[in-house]
Structures are given as C-alpha cells and as structure tokens.
PDB file of C-alpha atoms in Angstrom:
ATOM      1  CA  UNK W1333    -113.179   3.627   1.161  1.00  0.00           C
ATOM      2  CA  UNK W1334    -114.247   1.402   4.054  1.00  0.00           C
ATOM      3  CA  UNK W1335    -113.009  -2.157   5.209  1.00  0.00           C
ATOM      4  CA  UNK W1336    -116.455  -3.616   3.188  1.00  0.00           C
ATOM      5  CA  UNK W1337    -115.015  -2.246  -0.486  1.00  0.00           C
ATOM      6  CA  UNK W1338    -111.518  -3.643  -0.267  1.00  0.00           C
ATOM      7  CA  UNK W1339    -112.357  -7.438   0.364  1.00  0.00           C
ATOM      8  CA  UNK W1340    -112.370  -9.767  -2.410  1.00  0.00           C
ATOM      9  CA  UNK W1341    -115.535 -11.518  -2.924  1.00  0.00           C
ATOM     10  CA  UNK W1342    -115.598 -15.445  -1.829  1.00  0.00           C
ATOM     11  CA  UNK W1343    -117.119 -17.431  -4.775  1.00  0.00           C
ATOM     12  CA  UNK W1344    -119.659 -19.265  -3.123  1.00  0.00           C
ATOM     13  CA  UNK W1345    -122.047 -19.246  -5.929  1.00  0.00           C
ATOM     14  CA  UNK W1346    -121.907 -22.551  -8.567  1.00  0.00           C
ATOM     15  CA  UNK W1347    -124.767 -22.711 -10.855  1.00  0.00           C
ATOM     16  CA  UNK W1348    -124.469 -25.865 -12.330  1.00  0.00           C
ATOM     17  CA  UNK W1349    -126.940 -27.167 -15.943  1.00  0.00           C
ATOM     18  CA  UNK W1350    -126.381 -30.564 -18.101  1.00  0.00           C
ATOM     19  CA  UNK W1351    -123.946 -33.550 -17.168  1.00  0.00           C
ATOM     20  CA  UNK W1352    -121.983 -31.152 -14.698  1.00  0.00           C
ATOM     21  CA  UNK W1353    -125.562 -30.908 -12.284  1.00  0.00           C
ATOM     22  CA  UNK W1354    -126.458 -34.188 -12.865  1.00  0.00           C
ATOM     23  CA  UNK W1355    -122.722 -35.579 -11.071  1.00  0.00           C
ATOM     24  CA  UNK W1356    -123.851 -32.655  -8.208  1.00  0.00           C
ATOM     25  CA  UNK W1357    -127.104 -34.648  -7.789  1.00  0.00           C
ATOM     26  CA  UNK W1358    -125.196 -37.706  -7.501  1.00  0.00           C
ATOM     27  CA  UNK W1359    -122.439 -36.642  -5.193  1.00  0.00           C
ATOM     28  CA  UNK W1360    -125.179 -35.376  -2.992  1.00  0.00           C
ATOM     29  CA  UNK W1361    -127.819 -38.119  -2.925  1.00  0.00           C
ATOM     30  CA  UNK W1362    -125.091 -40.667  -2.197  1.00  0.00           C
ATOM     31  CA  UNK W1363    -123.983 -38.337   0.913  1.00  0.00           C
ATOM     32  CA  UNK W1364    -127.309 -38.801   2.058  1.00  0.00           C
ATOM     33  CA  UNK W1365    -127.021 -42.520   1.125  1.00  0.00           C
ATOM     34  CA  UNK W1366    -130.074 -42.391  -0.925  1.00  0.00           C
ATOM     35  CA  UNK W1367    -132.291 -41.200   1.381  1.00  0.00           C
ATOM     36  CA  UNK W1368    -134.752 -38.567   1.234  1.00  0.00           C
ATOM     37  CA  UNK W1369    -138.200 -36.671   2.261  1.00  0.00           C
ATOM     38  CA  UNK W1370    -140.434 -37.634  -1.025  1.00  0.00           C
ATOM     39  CA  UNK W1371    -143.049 -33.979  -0.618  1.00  0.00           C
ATOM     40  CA  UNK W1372    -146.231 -34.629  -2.304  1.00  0.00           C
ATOM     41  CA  UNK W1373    -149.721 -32.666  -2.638  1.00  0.00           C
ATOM     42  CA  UNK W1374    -147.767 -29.228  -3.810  1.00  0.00           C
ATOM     43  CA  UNK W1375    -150.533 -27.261  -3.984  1.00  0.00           C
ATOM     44  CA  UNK W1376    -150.358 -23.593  -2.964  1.00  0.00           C
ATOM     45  CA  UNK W1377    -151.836 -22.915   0.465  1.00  0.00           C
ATOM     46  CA  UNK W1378    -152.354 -26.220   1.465  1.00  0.00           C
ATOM     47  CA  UNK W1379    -149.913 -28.235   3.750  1.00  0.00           C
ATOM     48  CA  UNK W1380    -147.505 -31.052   1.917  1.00  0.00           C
ATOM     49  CA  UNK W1381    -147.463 -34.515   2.653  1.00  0.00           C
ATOM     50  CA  UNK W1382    -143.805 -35.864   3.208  1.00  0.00           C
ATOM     51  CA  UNK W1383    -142.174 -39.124   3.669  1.00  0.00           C
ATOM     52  CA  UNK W1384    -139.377 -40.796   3.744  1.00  0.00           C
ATOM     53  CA  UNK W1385    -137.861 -43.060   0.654  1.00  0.00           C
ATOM     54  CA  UNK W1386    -135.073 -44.242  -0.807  1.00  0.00           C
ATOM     55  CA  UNK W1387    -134.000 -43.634  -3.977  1.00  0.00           C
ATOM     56  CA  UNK W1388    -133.070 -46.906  -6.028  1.00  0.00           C
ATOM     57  CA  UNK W1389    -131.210 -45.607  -8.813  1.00  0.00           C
ATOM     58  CA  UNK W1390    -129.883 -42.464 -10.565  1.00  0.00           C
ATOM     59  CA  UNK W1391    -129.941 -42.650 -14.216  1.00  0.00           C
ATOM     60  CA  UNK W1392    -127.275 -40.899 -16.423  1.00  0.00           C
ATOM     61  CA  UNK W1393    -130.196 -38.174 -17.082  1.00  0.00           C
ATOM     62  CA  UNK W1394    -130.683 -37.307 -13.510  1.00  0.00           C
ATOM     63  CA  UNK W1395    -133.624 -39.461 -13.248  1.00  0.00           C
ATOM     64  CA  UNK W1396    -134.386 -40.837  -9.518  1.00  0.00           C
ATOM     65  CA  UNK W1397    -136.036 -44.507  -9.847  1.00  0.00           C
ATOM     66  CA  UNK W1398    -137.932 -45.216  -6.481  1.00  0.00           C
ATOM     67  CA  UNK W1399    -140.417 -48.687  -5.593  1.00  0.00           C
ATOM     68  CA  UNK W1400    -143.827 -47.362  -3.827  1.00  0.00           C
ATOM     69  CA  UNK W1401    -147.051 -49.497  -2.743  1.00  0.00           C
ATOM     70  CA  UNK W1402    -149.851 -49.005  -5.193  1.00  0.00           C
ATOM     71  CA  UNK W1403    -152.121 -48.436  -2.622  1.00  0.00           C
ATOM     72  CA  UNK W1404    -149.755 -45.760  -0.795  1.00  0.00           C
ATOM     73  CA  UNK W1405    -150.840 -42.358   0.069  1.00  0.00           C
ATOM     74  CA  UNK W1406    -147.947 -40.892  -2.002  1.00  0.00           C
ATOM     75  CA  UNK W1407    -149.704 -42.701  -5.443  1.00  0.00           C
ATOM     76  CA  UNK W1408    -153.144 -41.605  -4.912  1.00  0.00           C
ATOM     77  CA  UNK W1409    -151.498 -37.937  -4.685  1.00  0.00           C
ATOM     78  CA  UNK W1410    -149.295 -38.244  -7.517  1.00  0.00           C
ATOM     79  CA  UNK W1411    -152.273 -39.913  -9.203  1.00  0.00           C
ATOM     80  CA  UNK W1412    -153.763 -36.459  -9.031  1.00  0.00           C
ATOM     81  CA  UNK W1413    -150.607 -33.863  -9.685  1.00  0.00           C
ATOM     82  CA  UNK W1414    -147.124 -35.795 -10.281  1.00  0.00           C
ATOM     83  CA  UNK W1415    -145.317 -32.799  -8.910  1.00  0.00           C
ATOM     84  CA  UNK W1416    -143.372 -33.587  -5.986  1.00  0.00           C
ATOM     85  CA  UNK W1417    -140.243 -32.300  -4.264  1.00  0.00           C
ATOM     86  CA  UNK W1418    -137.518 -33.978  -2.914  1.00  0.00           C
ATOM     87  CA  UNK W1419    -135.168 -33.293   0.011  1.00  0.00           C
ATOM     88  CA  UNK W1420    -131.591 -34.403   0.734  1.00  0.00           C
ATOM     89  CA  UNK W1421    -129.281 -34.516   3.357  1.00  0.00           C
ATOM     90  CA  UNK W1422    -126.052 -35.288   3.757  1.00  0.00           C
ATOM     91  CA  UNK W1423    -124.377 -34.206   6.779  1.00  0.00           C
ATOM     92  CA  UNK W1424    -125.292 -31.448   9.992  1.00  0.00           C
ATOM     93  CA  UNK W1425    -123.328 -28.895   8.022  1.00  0.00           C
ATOM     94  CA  UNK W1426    -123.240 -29.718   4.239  1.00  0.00           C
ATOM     95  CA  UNK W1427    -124.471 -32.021   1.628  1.00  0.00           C
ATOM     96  CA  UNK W1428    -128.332 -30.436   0.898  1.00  0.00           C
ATOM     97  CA  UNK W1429    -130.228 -30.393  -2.172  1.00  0.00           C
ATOM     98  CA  UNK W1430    -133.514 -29.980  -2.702  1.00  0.00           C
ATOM     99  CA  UNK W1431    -135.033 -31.163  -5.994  1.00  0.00           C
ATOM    100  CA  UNK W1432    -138.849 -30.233  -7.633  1.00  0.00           C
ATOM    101  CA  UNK W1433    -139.725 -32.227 -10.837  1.00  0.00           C
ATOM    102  CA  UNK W1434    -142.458 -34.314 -11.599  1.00  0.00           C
ATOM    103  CA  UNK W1435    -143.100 -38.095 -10.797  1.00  0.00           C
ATOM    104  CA  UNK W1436    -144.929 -40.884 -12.784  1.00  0.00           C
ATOM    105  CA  UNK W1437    -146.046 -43.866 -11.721  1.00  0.00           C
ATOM    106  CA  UNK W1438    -146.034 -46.883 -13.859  1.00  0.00           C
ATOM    107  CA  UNK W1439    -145.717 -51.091 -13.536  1.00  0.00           C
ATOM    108  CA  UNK W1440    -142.728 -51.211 -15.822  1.00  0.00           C
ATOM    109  CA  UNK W1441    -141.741 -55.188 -14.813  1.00  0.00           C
ATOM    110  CA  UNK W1442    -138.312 -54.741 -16.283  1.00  0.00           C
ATOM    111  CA  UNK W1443    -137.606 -51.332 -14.285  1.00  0.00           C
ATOM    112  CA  UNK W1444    -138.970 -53.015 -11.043  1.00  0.00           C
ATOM    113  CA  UNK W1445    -136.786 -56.606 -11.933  1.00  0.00           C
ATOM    114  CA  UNK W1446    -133.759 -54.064 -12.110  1.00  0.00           C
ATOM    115  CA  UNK W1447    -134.428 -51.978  -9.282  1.00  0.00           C
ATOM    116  CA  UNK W1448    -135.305 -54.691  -7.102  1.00  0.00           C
ATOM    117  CA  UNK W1449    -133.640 -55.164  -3.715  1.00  0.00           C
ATOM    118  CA  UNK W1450    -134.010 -58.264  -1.817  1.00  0.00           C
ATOM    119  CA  UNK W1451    -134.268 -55.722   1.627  1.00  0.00           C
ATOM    120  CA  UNK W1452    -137.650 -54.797  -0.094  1.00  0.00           C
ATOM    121  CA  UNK W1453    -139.194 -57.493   1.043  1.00  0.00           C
ATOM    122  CA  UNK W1454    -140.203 -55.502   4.293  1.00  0.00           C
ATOM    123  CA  UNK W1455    -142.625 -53.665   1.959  1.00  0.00           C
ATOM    124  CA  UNK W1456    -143.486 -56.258  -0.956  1.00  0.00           C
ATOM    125  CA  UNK W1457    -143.806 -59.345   0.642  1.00  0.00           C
ATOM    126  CA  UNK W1458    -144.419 -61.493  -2.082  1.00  0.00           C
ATOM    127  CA  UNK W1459    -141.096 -60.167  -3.738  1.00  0.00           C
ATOM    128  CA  UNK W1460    -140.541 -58.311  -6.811  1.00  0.00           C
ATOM    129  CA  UNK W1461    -143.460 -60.299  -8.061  1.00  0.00           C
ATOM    130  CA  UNK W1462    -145.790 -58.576  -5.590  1.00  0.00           C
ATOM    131  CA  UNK W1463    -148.555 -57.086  -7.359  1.00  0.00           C
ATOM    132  CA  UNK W1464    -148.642 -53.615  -4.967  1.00  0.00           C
ATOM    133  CA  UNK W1465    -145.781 -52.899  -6.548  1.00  0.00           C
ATOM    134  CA  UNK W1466    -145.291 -49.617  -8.659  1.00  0.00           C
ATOM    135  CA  UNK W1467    -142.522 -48.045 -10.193  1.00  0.00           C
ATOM    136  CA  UNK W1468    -142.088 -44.238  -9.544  1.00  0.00           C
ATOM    137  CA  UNK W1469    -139.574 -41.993 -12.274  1.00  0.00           C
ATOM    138  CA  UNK W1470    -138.907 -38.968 -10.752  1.00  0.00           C
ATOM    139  CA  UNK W1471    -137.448 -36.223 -13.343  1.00  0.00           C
ATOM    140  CA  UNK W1472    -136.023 -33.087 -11.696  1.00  0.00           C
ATOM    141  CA  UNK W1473    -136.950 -30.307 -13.485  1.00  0.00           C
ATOM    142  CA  UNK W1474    -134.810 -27.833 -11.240  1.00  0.00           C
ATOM    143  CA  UNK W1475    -133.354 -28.333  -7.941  1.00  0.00           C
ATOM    144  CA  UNK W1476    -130.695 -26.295  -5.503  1.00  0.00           C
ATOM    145  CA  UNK W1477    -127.795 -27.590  -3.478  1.00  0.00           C
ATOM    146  CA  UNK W1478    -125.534 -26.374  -0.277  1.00  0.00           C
ATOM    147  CA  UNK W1479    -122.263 -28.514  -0.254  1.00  0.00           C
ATOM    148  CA  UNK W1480    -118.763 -27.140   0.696  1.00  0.00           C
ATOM    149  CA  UNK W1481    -115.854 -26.460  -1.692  1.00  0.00           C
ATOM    150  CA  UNK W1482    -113.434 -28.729   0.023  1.00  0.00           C
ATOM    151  CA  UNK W1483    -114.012 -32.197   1.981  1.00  0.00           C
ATOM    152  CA  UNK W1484    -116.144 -32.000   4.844  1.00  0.00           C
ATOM    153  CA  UNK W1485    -112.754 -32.128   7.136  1.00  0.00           C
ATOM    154  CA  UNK W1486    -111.469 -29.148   5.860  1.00  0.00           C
ATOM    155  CA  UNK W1487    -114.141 -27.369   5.880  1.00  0.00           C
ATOM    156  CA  UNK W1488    -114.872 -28.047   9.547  1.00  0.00           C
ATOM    157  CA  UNK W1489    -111.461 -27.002   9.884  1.00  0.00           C
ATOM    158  CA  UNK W1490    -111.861 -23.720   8.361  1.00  0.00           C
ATOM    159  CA  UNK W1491    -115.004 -23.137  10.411  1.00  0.00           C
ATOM    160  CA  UNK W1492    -113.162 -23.869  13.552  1.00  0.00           C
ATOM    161  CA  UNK W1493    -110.130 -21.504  12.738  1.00  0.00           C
ATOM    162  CA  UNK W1494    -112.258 -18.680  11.444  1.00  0.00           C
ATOM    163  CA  UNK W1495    -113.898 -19.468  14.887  1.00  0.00           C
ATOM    164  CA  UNK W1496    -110.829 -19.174  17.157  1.00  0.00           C
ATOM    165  CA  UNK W1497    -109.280 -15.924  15.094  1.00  0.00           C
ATOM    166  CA  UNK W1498    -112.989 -13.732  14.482  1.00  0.00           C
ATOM    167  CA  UNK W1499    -112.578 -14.059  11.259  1.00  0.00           C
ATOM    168  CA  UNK W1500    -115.153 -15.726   8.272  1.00  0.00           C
ATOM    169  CA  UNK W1501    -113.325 -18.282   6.694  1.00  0.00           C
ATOM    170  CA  UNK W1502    -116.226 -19.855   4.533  1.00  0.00           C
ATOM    171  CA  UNK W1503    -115.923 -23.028   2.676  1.00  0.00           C
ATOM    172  CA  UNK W1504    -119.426 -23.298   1.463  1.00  0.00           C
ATOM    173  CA  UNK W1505    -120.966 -23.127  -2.022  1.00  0.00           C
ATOM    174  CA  UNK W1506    -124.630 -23.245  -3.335  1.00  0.00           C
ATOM    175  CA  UNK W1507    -126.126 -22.604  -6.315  1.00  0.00           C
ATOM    176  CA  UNK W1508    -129.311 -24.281  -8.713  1.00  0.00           C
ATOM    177  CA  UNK W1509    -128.755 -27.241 -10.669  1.00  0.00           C
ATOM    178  CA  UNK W1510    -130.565 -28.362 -13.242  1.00  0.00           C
ATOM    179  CA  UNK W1511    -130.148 -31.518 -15.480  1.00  0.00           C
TER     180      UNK W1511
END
C-alpha cells in the first residue's frame, strides 16, 4: 500500500445551509468590510459588468441591503434580469465568497431612512431625500466561500512551517453556503 493510502484525509470541506451559512456570509462580508464587486448582465456568452459597492446591511435572512443611483448602469441591467453575483474578499490568503442570487430594486423610504449613511452624501447629494435614490435587496440564492479553519495568524503560521519542513500543513476550508 503506498504513502497516498495511509494518510488521513484533512477535512477541508464545510457545506454550510440555514442560520449556520447565513453567520459564514457574515463573518466573511465583514472581513471584507462590506465591500464587494456587484456582477451584473449574467448572460451566457456575453461579458459581465462589475463594480464596486458596499453592502449596507445584512439581514438575519442573509439578505444584502445596498443604496444605488436610479439612473446607474447597474439598475438599467437589473431592470432587465435581477440576477447578479457578488464577490468578496477578505484577505490575500483567506476570507472569499462569492454569492449569485437575484436583486430588486425598489424606493422603499423606510429601508433607505434605515440604511442611510451620512458618508453617502458623495453619491446622493441632496441626502437620503435625494430622489436618484433606489434601494437594491439582494437575496443569495447560493453562494461558495474559502476561509481558513483557524485565525488568519495561525494559519499563516501553519503555511510557513509546512513551508520550512516540505510538508502540507493546510488550514483552509471551503465549501457552498446557502441561506
């Protein structure tokens, strides 16, 4: 039996569903401090349009709340197919996820009143009273991650030892989530 046979497999595989994803998503996006490439115009064959945003808040569902102009490239797409992927990172080595749902645009005053941010102001100059602005619900319907199983330190660690000795001394774990 060769070297291959005897090894124990690492368990670098988490697929996580429900309340358990929904933390994942969480953990992750605030690695990234809520920033992200918003992908847009998914159809097949065609190139995407991507931009950056920041997500606003992250509802107990797993629902991302962004602010967008009205007149933005990103709602005249969505306009015509809400599907849209997001993409996360956190660090150089860790902290990735990379969520596909679908996104709906609305002018919900009471969302926009609660995700308003006075820093917004760069974008909606007339405040959260600006007419351009739209609110945009983004709800994942699946999504997959690549975090490590440890803090970042240890895992850097581990990296660096497995490094030194020839060895593979991985610390990282992926998997799908889904809310």
């Amino acid at each position: 039996m060769d070297s291959i046979n005897n090894q124990q497999p690492e368990k670098n595989r988490d697929n996580l569903f429900g309340k358990e994803a929904v933390e994942k998503i969480k953990d992750l996006i605030g690695k990234a401090k809520n920033t992200c490439f918003f992908c847009t115009n998914m159809k097949e064959g065609e190139p995407f349009a991507t931009r950056p945003m920041a997500v606003q808040k992250i509802d107990e569902n797993g629902t991302l709340w962004f602010l967008s102009p009205i007149d933005s490239h990103k709602n005249e797409q969505l306009l015509h197919d809400s599907t849209a992927q997001l993409l996360f990172k956190g660090s150089d080595y860790s902290d990735f996820l990379s969520l596909y749902g679908n996104a709906l645009l609305s002018r919900d005053e009471e969302k926009i009143d609660e995700l308003w941010d006075p820093m917004l102001k760069t974008w909606f100059t007339e405040g959260k009273d600006d007419p351009r602005i739209t609110v945009v619900e983004f709800t994942p319907l699946s999504g997959y991650y690549w975090d490590t199983k440890h803090a970042q330190i240890v895992a850097f660690a581990k990296q660096m030892i497995g490094a030194a000795i020839g060895k593979t001394l991985d610390d990282s774990i992926e998997g799908s989530v889904k809310p």
